[in-house]
Short mmCIF file of C-alpha atoms in Angstrom, two decimals:
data_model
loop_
_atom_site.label_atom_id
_atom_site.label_comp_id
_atom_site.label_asym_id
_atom_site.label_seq_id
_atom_site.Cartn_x
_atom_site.Cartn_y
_atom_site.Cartn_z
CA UNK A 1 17.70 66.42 32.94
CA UNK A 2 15.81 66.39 29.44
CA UNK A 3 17.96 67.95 26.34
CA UNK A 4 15.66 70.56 26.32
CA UNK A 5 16.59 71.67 30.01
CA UNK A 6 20.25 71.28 29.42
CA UNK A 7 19.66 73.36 26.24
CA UNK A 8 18.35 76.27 28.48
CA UNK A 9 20.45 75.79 31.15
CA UNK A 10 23.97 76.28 29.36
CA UNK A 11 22.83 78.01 26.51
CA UNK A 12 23.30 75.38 23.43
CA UNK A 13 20.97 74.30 21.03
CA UNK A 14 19.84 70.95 21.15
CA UNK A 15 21.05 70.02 18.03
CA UNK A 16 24.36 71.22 18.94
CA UNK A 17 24.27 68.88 22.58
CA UNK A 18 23.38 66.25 20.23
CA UNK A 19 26.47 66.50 17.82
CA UNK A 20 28.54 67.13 20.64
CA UNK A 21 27.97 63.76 21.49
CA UNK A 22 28.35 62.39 18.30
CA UNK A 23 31.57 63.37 17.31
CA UNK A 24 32.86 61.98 21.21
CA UNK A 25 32.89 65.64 23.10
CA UNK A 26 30.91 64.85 25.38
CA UNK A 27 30.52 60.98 26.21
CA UNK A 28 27.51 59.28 25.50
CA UNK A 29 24.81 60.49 27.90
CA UNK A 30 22.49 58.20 29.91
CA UNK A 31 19.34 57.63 28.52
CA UNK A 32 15.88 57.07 29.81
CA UNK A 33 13.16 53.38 29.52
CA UNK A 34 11.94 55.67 26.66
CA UNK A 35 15.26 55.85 24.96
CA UNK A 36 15.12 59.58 25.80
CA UNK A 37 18.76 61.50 26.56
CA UNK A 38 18.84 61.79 30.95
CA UNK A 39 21.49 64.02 31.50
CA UNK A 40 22.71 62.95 35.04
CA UNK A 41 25.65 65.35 36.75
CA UNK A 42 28.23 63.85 35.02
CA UNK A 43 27.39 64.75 32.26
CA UNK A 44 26.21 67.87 32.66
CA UNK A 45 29.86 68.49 33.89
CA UNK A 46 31.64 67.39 30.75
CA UNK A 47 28.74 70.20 28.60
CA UNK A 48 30.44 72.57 30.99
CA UNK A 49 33.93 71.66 30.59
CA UNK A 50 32.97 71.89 26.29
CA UNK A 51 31.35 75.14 26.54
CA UNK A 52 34.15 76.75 28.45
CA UNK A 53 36.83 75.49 26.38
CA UNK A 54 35.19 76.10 23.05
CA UNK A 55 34.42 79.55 24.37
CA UNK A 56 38.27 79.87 25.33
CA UNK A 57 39.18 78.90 21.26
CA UNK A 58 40.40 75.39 22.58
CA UNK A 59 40.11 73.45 18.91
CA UNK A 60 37.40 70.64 18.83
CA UNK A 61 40.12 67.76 17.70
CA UNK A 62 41.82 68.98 20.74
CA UNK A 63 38.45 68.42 22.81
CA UNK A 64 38.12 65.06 20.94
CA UNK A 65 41.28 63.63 21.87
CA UNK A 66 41.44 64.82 25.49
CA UNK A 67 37.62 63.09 25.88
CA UNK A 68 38.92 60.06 23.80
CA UNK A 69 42.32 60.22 26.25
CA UNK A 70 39.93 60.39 29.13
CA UNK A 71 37.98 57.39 28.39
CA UNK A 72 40.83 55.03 28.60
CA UNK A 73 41.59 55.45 32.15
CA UNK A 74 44.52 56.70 34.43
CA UNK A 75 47.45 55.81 31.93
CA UNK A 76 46.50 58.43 29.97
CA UNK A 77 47.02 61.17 32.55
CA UNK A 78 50.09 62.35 30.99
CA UNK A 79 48.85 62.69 27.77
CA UNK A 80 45.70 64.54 28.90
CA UNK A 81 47.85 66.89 30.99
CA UNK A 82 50.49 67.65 27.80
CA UNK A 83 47.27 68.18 25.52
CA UNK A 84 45.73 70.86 28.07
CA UNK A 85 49.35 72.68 28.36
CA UNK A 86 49.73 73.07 24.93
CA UNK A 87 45.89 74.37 25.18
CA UNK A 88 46.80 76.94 27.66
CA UNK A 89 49.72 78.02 25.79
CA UNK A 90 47.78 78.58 22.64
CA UNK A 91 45.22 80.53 25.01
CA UNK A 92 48.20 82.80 26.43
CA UNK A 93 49.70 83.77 22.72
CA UNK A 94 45.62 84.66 21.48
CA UNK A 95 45.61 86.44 25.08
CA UNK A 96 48.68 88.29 24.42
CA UNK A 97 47.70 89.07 20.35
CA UNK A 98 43.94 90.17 22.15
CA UNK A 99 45.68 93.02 25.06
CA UNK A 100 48.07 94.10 22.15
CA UNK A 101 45.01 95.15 19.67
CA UNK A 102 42.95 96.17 22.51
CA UNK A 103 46.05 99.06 23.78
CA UNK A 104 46.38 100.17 20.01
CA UNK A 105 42.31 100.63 19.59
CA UNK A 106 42.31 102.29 22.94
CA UNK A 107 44.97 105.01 21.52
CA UNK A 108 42.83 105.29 18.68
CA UNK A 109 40.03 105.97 20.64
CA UNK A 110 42.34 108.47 22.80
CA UNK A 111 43.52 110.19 19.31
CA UNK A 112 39.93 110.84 18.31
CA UNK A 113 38.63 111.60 21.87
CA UNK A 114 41.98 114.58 21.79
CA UNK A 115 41.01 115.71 18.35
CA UNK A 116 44.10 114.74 17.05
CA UNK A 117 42.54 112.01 14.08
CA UNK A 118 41.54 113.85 11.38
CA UNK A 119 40.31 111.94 7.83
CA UNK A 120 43.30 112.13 5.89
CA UNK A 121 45.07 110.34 8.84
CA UNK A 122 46.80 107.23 7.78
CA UNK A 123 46.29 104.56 10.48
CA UNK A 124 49.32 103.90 12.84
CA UNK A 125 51.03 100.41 12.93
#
């Protein structure tokens, strides 16, 4: 697949497939006779694997290291697993922080839906 079709396909820009790969996120992708980038299935895997974890708030040097980690073969399974762990941890505190502010802005919306917010109202820890 050309950059251009990846770029469509998951939604990044070009430019941002291209630094992706720069900076070791997503491992150097095949390229063409031409020199051109040929995205083959592996590769389109590992754009997946970014894009989900970025979206999830995993940290790029995270990302780096795990791809890094990845590259150097089966010795490194441990590491890989204990830098995903602490990931998912990080995910479950953001989670937790998220469903806390979501129940107090749904009882503001219930205050104002009963009529019971009125200007002068201070807002409620």
């Amino acid at each position: 697949m050309t950059i251009k079709e990846v770029s469509e396909r998951y939604g990044l820009s070009a430019d941002t497939l291209r630094y992706y790969e720069r900076i070791g996120l997503i491992p150097k992708v095949p390229r063409n006779k031409s020199g051109v980038r040929d995205y083959d299935d592996a590769s389109c895997q590992w754009v997946q694997l970014i894009k989900c974890m970025r979206k999830a708030g995993v940290q790029i040097e995270a990302l780096i290291e795990y791809v890094a980690l990845f590259r150097q073969g089966d010795e490194t399974i441990d590491a890989r697993r204990e830098i995903l762990a602490e990931q998912r941890n990080r995910l479950i505190e953001r989670m937790d922080d998220m469903q806390a502010a979501l129940e107090r802005l749904n009882g503001k919306i219930e205050r104002y839906d009963q009529g019971l917010m009125k200007e002068a109202d201070l807002p409620e820890a």
